Amino acid sequence: MWTYLKDKESRSVGILFVINAFVFANWAVRIPDVKYFLQINDAQLGLALLASPIGVILFTPFTTIGMNRLGTGKVAIIGGVLMCIATVCLALPQSYGQLVLALFFFGVANGVFDISMNGVASAIEKNRNRVIMSTTHGFWSLGAMIASFLAGYVAGYGIHYFAHFAGTAILALLVIFSVFPVIWPQKDFAESKLKLVWPGSTLMVLIIIVLLVFMVEGGIADWTALFYEGILNSPKNYLGFGFGAFSAAMAIGRFGGDRILSKYRPKKILIISQLLAFAGLLLFAQGYSILICTLALVLAGFACAVLVPLVFREAGASRYVTPSMGLALVSSIGYAGFLIGPPIIGLVAEEYGLRYSFVFLSGMLLIGVLLAFRIK
């Protein structure tokens, strides 16, 4: 990790991942307040959250074209700025329809930022001949952990979420501009050497698995605060503990993940990790105390740590498709899963309760295990 931090390019892309997570997690922890202000139920909230993956999917082709023609670094900076603006927009809705529009814009911005910053990490890996993807994603988890705990305390002090989101956006913008000189010129020179063809069965299986894993991560991000509040009767300043603990465990696991990715076969990593995450999520769904549920999410976080970096690394190094297309496939489908998960939880929760929603999510990981056995 210290070698990573000493390198200016690696450190700069790590900062982008921190900012992406920091902005997202501050929004995720304040979802209960937005829900209360608009007086909507779980099912309505779940359907509103679906607007974000629609935004991601619709704008992914434009992100890919931009990365190919402008360069990954330029698109990453633009995406970061858009995400900051979109975060403030999430505090403005006065009606359900306005919330849906704000979430659509947030999905577009987050999708552009997510795909392009992974493109920058992939370009640095190839240009420097280094493995940095897991550590880079570790900084995302670190940013999510810090933001979750911070946002919980901000909510506990009764600060309105408009001021909260505005302050988050301003801070994020300042940090993004601090790495502008390093990130802006970044390009992946493999873009001009590869043609668009079928990405291969192995990569497609990995993409489906990352869709399922992102569904789980999205559910944890958007609904743990509501689970702690509604099921565990948690005080407001503890609402960020679940996502924060999950993110902290992921950060620790990812900072050591590059060594794991270099040493073990992807198939073995996928099977063991998803089985452990399944156990953690099932324990969380049945937990009756803040302590047990938080420890369960720690287990799930450790288990999920290297899954997403593994797939992003495989996509960026594919022999069949351009890096921008490979990363766009993983990011758009995976991120769609990240945002489809919460609406599904909302619909299941409205019908059967939040506990059964997380049992349902744990089942997604078992499907991922079965798919992993198909990888050669």
Coordinates of C-alpha atoms in Angstrom, one line a residue:
M1 CA 0.0 0.0 0.0
W2 CA 2.8 2.4 0.8
T3 CA 4.4 1.8 -2.6
Y4 CA 1.0 2.6 -4.1
L5 CA 0.7 5.9 -2.2
K6 CA 4.2 7.0 -3.2
D7 CA 3.4 6.8 -6.9
K8 CA 1.6 10.0 -8.0
E9 CA -0.6 8.4 -10.7
S10 CA -1.7 5.5 -8.5
R11 CA -2.4 7.9 -5.5
S12 CA -4.4 10.3 -7.7
V13 CA -6.7 7.6 -9.1
G14 CA -7.1 6.2 -5.6
I15 CA -8.3 9.7 -4.5
L16 CA -11.0 9.6 -7.3
F17 CA -12.3 6.3 -5.9
V18 CA -12.4 7.9 -2.4
I19 CA -14.4 10.8 -3.7
N20 CA -16.9 8.6 -5.6
A21 CA -17.6 6.6 -2.5
F22 CA -17.6 9.6 -0.2
V23 CA -20.3 11.3 -2.2
F24 CA -22.4 8.2 -2.7
A25 CA -22.3 7.1 1.0
N26 CA -23.3 10.5 2.2
W27 CA -26.4 10.2 0.1
A28 CA -27.1 6.6 1.1
V29 CA -27.1 7.3 4.8
R30 CA -29.6 10.2 4.4
I31 CA -32.1 8.2 2.4
P32 CA -34.4 7.7 5.4
D33 CA -34.6 11.5 5.8
V34 CA -35.5 12.0 2.1
K35 CA -38.1 9.2 2.4
Y36 CA -39.6 10.8 5.5
F37 CA -39.7 14.3 4.0
L38 CA -41.5 13.1 0.8
Q39 CA -43.8 10.7 2.8
I40 CA -43.2 7.7 0.5
N41 CA -43.3 4.0 1.4
D42 CA -40.6 1.3 0.8
A43 CA -42.1 0.2 -2.5
Q44 CA -42.2 3.8 -3.9
L45 CA -38.7 4.4 -2.7
G46 CA -37.5 1.2 -4.4
L47 CA -39.1 2.1 -7.7
A48 CA -37.6 5.6 -7.5
L49 CA -34.1 4.2 -7.0
L50 CA -34.6 2.2 -10.2
A51 CA -34.2 5.5 -12.1
S52 CA -30.5 5.5 -11.4
P53 CA -29.6 2.3 -13.2
I54 CA -31.7 3.4 -16.2
G55 CA -29.6 6.5 -16.4
V56 CA -26.4 4.4 -16.2
I57 CA -27.5 2.0 -19.0
L58 CA -28.8 4.7 -21.4
F59 CA -25.6 6.8 -21.1
T60 CA -23.0 4.1 -21.1
P61 CA -22.5 4.2 -24.9
F62 CA -21.7 7.9 -24.7
T63 CA -19.2 7.2 -21.9
T64 CA -17.4 4.6 -24.0
I65 CA -17.2 6.9 -27.0
G66 CA -15.9 9.7 -24.8
M67 CA -13.2 7.5 -23.3
N68 CA -12.2 6.3 -26.7
R69 CA -12.0 9.8 -28.3
L70 CA -11.1 12.1 -25.4
G71 CA -9.2 9.8 -23.1
T72 CA -10.2 8.1 -19.9
G73 CA -8.7 10.9 -17.7
K74 CA -10.7 13.7 -19.2
V75 CA -14.0 11.8 -18.9
A76 CA -13.1 10.9 -15.3
I77 CA -12.8 14.5 -14.3
I78 CA -16.0 15.5 -16.1
G79 CA -17.8 12.6 -14.5
G80 CA -16.6 13.6 -11.0
V81 CA -17.9 17.2 -11.5
L82 CA -21.3 15.9 -12.8
M83 CA -21.6 13.6 -9.7
C84 CA -21.1 16.5 -7.3
I85 CA -23.8 18.5 -9.1
A86 CA -26.1 15.5 -9.1
T87 CA -25.6 15.1 -5.3
V88 CA -26.9 18.6 -4.6
C89 CA -29.9 17.9 -7.0
L90 CA -30.9 15.0 -4.7
A91 CA -31.6 17.5 -1.9
L92 CA -34.0 19.6 -4.1
P93 CA -37.0 17.4 -4.8
Q94 CA -40.3 18.5 -3.4
S95 CA -42.3 15.7 -5.0
Y96 CA -42.0 12.1 -5.9
G97 CA -41.6 12.8 -9.6
Q98 CA -38.8 15.3 -8.9
L99 CA -37.0 12.6 -6.9
V100 CA -37.2 10.2 -9.8
L101 CA -35.6 12.8 -12.1
A102 CA -32.9 13.6 -9.6
L103 CA -32.0 9.9 -9.2
F104 CA -31.9 9.5 -13.0
F105 CA -29.4 12.3 -13.3
F106 CA -27.4 10.9 -10.3
G107 CA -27.2 7.6 -12.1
V108 CA -26.0 9.2 -15.3
A109 CA -23.3 11.1 -13.4
N110 CA -22.2 8.2 -11.2
G111 CA -22.1 5.9 -14.2
V112 CA -19.8 8.2 -16.2
F113 CA -17.5 8.7 -13.2
D114 CA -17.4 5.0 -12.3
I115 CA -16.6 3.6 -15.7
S116 CA -14.0 6.3 -16.5
M117 CA -12.1 6.1 -13.2
N118 CA -11.9 2.3 -13.5
G119 CA -10.5 3.0 -17.0
V120 CA -7.8 5.2 -15.5
A121 CA -6.8 2.5 -13.1
S122 CA -6.7 -0.1 -15.9
A123 CA -4.6 2.2 -18.0
I124 CA -2.1 2.7 -15.2
E125 CA -1.9 -1.0 -14.6
K126 CA -0.9 -1.6 -18.2
N127 CA 1.3 1.4 -18.7
R128 CA 3.2 0.7 -15.5
N129 CA 2.9 -3.1 -15.7
R130 CA 1.6 -3.2 -12.1
V131 CA -1.4 -4.8 -10.3
I132 CA -3.2 -1.9 -8.5
M133 CA -6.9 -2.6 -9.1
S134 CA -7.8 -4.2 -5.7
T135 CA -5.9 -1.5 -3.8
T136 CA -7.6 1.2 -5.8
H137 CA -11.0 -0.3 -5.0
G138 CA -9.9 -0.4 -1.4
F139 CA -9.8 3.4 -1.4
W140 CA -13.5 3.3 -2.6
S141 CA -14.3 1.2 0.5
L142 CA -12.2 3.5 2.7
G143 CA -14.1 6.6 1.4
A144 CA -17.5 4.8 1.9
M145 CA -16.5 3.9 5.5
I146 CA -15.4 7.4 6.4
A147 CA -18.5 8.9 4.8
S148 CA -20.9 6.5 6.4
F149 CA -19.8 7.2 10.0
L150 CA -19.5 10.9 9.3
A151 CA -23.0 11.1 7.7
G152 CA -24.5 9.2 10.6
Y153 CA -23.2 11.8 13.1
V154 CA -24.3 14.7 10.8
A155 CA -27.8 13.2 10.7
G156 CA -27.8 12.7 14.4
Y157 CA -27.1 16.4 15.0
G158 CA -30.2 17.3 12.9
I159 CA -28.4 19.1 10.1
H160 CA -30.7 19.3 7.0
Y161 CA -29.7 17.1 4.2
F162 CA -29.5 20.0 1.7
A163 CA -26.7 21.6 3.7
H164 CA -25.1 18.2 4.1
F165 CA -25.2 17.4 0.4
A166 CA -24.0 20.9 -0.6
G167 CA -21.0 20.7 1.8
T168 CA -20.2 17.2 0.5
A169 CA -20.3 18.4 -3.1
I170 CA -18.1 21.4 -2.5
L171 CA -15.5 19.4 -0.6
A172 CA -15.5 16.7 -3.3
L173 CA -15.0 19.3 -6.1
L174 CA -12.0 20.8 -4.3
V175 CA -10.3 17.4 -4.0
I176 CA -11.1 16.5 -7.7
F177 CA -9.5 19.7 -8.9
S178 CA -6.4 18.9 -6.7
V179 CA -5.7 15.8 -8.8
F180 CA -6.7 17.4 -12.1
P181 CA -3.1 17.8 -13.5
V182 CA -2.4 14.1 -13.1
I183 CA -5.7 12.6 -14.1
W184 CA -6.7 14.8 -17.1
P185 CA -4.0 13.5 -19.5
Q186 CA -4.4 9.8 -18.7
K187 CA -5.1 7.5 -21.7
D188 CA -5.2 3.8 -22.4
F189 CA -3.2 3.3 -25.6
A190 CA -4.7 -0.2 -26.1
E191 CA -7.9 1.6 -27.2
S192 CA -6.7 1.9 -30.8
K193 CA -5.3 -1.7 -31.1
L194 CA -8.3 -3.8 -30.3
K195 CA -11.6 -4.4 -32.2
L196 CA -15.1 -4.9 -30.8
V197 CA -16.1 -8.6 -30.9
W198 CA -17.8 -11.1 -28.6
P199 CA -16.1 -10.6 -25.2
G200 CA -15.9 -14.4 -24.6
S201 CA -17.9 -16.7 -22.4
T202 CA -15.6 -16.4 -19.3
L203 CA -15.9 -12.6 -19.3
M204 CA -19.6 -12.8 -19.7
V205 CA -19.9 -15.2 -16.7
L206 CA -17.8 -12.8 -14.7
I207 CA -20.1 -9.9 -15.7
I208 CA -23.1 -11.8 -14.5
I209 CA -21.4 -12.6 -11.2
V210 CA -20.5 -9.0 -10.7
L211 CA -24.1 -8.0 -11.4
L212 CA -25.2 -10.2 -8.5
V213 CA -22.4 -9.0 -6.2
F214 CA -23.3 -5.4 -7.0
M215 CA -27.0 -6.1 -6.2
V216 CA -25.9 -7.2 -2.8
E217 CA -23.6 -4.2 -2.3
G218 CA -26.3 -1.8 -3.5
G219 CA -28.8 -3.4 -1.1
I220 CA -26.4 -3.0 1.8
A221 CA -25.6 0.6 0.8
D222 CA -29.2 1.8 0.5
W223 CA -31.1 -0.2 3.0
T224 CA -28.9 -1.0 6.0
A225 CA -29.7 2.4 7.5
L226 CA -33.4 1.7 7.2
F227 CA -32.9 -1.8 8.6
Y228 CA -31.0 -0.4 11.6
E229 CA -33.7 2.2 12.1
G230 CA -36.9 0.2 11.5
I231 CA -35.8 -3.3 12.6
L232 CA -33.2 -2.7 15.2
N233 CA -34.6 0.5 16.6
S234 CA -31.1 2.1 16.3
P235 CA -30.4 5.7 17.4
K236 CA -29.8 8.0 14.5
N237 CA -26.1 8.4 15.1
Y238 CA -25.7 4.6 14.6
L239 CA -27.5 4.5 11.3
G240 CA -24.2 4.6 9.3
F241 CA -22.6 1.7 11.3
G242 CA -23.8 -1.1 9.0
F243 CA -22.6 0.3 5.7
G244 CA -19.6 1.8 7.5
A245 CA -18.5 -1.6 8.9
F246 CA -19.1 -3.3 5.6
S247 CA -17.0 -0.7 3.8
A248 CA -14.3 -0.8 6.4
A249 CA -14.0 -4.6 6.1
M250 CA -13.9 -4.3 2.3
A251 CA -11.2 -1.6 2.5
I252 CA -8.9 -3.8 4.6
G253 CA -9.5 -6.8 2.4
R254 CA -8.9 -4.8 -0.8
F255 CA -5.6 -3.3 0.4
G256 CA -4.3 -6.8 0.6
G257 CA -6.2 -8.0 -2.4
D258 CA -3.7 -7.4 -5.2
R259 CA -1.5 -10.1 -3.6
I260 CA -4.5 -12.5 -3.6
L261 CA -5.3 -11.7 -7.2
S262 CA -1.7 -12.4 -8.2
K263 CA -1.5 -15.7 -6.3
Y264 CA -4.8 -17.6 -6.7
R265 CA -7.0 -18.6 -9.6
P266 CA -10.1 -16.4 -10.2
K267 CA -12.4 -19.5 -10.0
K268 CA -11.2 -20.3 -6.5
I269 CA -11.5 -16.7 -5.3
L270 CA -15.0 -16.4 -6.6
I271 CA -16.4 -19.6 -5.0
I272 CA -14.9 -19.1 -1.5
S273 CA -15.6 -15.4 -1.4
Q274 CA -19.3 -15.7 -2.4
L275 CA -19.9 -18.6 0.1
L276 CA -18.6 -16.5 3.0
A277 CA -20.5 -13.4 1.9
F278 CA -23.7 -15.6 1.7
A279 CA -23.1 -16.7 5.3
G280 CA -22.6 -13.1 6.5
L281 CA -25.6 -11.7 4.8
L282 CA -27.9 -14.6 6.1
L283 CA -26.6 -13.9 9.6
F284 CA -27.4 -10.2 9.1
A285 CA -30.9 -10.9 8.0
Q286 CA -31.6 -12.9 11.2
G287 CA -29.8 -10.6 13.6
Y288 CA -31.6 -9.0 16.5
S289 CA -28.9 -6.6 17.8
I290 CA -26.7 -3.8 16.4
L291 CA -23.6 -5.7 17.4
I292 CA -24.5 -9.0 15.7
C293 CA -25.7 -7.3 12.5
T294 CA -22.6 -5.1 12.3
L295 CA -20.3 -8.1 12.8
A296 CA -22.3 -10.0 10.1
L297 CA -21.7 -7.1 7.7
V298 CA -18.0 -7.2 8.5
L299 CA -17.8 -10.8 7.4
A300 CA -19.7 -10.0 4.2
G301 CA -17.4 -7.1 3.6
F302 CA -14.3 -9.1 3.9
A303 CA -15.8 -11.8 1.6
C304 CA -16.8 -9.3 -1.1
A305 CA -13.6 -7.4 -1.0
V306 CA -11.7 -8.7 -4.1
L307 CA -14.7 -9.9 -6.2
V308 CA -15.3 -6.6 -8.0
P309 CA -11.6 -5.7 -8.5
L310 CA -11.0 -9.2 -10.0
V311 CA -13.7 -8.7 -12.6
F312 CA -12.6 -5.1 -13.5
R313 CA -9.1 -6.3 -13.9
E314 CA -10.1 -9.1 -16.2
A315 CA -12.3 -6.7 -18.3
G316 CA -9.6 -4.1 -18.6
A317 CA -7.1 -6.7 -19.8
S318 CA -9.4 -8.6 -22.2
R319 CA -7.8 -9.8 -25.5
Y320 CA -11.1 -9.4 -27.3
V321 CA -12.6 -6.0 -26.7
T322 CA -11.2 -2.5 -26.1
P323 CA -10.5 -1.5 -22.5
S324 CA -13.3 1.1 -22.6
M325 CA -15.8 -1.4 -23.9
G326 CA -14.8 -4.2 -21.4
L327 CA -14.9 -1.8 -18.5
A328 CA -18.2 -0.3 -19.8
L329 CA -19.8 -3.7 -19.9
V330 CA -18.7 -4.5 -16.3
S331 CA -19.4 -1.0 -15.0
S332 CA -22.8 -0.6 -16.6
I333 CA -24.2 -4.0 -15.9
G334 CA -22.5 -4.2 -12.5
Y335 CA -23.5 -0.7 -11.5
A336 CA -27.0 -1.4 -12.8
G337 CA -27.0 -4.3 -10.3
F338 CA -25.8 -1.9 -7.6
L339 CA -28.9 0.2 -8.2
I340 CA -31.4 -2.6 -9.1
G341 CA -30.7 -4.3 -5.8
P342 CA -32.3 -1.5 -3.7
P343 CA -35.6 -1.4 -5.7
I344 CA -35.9 -5.1 -5.4
I345 CA -35.4 -5.0 -1.7
G346 CA -38.0 -2.2 -1.5
L347 CA -40.6 -4.4 -3.3
V348 CA -39.8 -7.5 -1.2
A349 CA -39.7 -5.4 2.0
E350 CA -43.1 -3.9 1.3
E351 CA -44.6 -7.4 0.8
Y352 CA -42.7 -9.6 3.3
G353 CA -40.5 -7.3 5.4
L354 CA -36.9 -6.2 5.3
R355 CA -35.5 -9.4 6.9
Y356 CA -36.7 -11.4 4.0
S357 CA -35.3 -8.9 1.5
F358 CA -31.8 -9.6 2.8
V359 CA -32.4 -13.4 2.7
F360 CA -33.3 -12.9 -0.9
L361 CA -30.1 -11.0 -1.5
S362 CA -28.1 -13.8 0.1
G363 CA -29.6 -16.2 -2.5
M364 CA -28.1 -14.1 -5.3
L365 CA -24.7 -15.0 -4.0
L366 CA -25.5 -18.8 -4.2
I367 CA -26.4 -18.3 -7.9
G368 CA -23.0 -16.6 -8.3
V369 CA -21.3 -19.6 -6.8
L370 CA -23.0 -21.9 -9.3
L371 CA -21.9 -19.7 -12.1
A372 CA -18.3 -19.6 -10.9
F373 CA -18.1 -23.4 -11.3
R374 CA -18.6 -22.9 -15.0
I375 CA -15.4 -20.9 -15.4
K376 CA -12.6 -22.9 -16.9

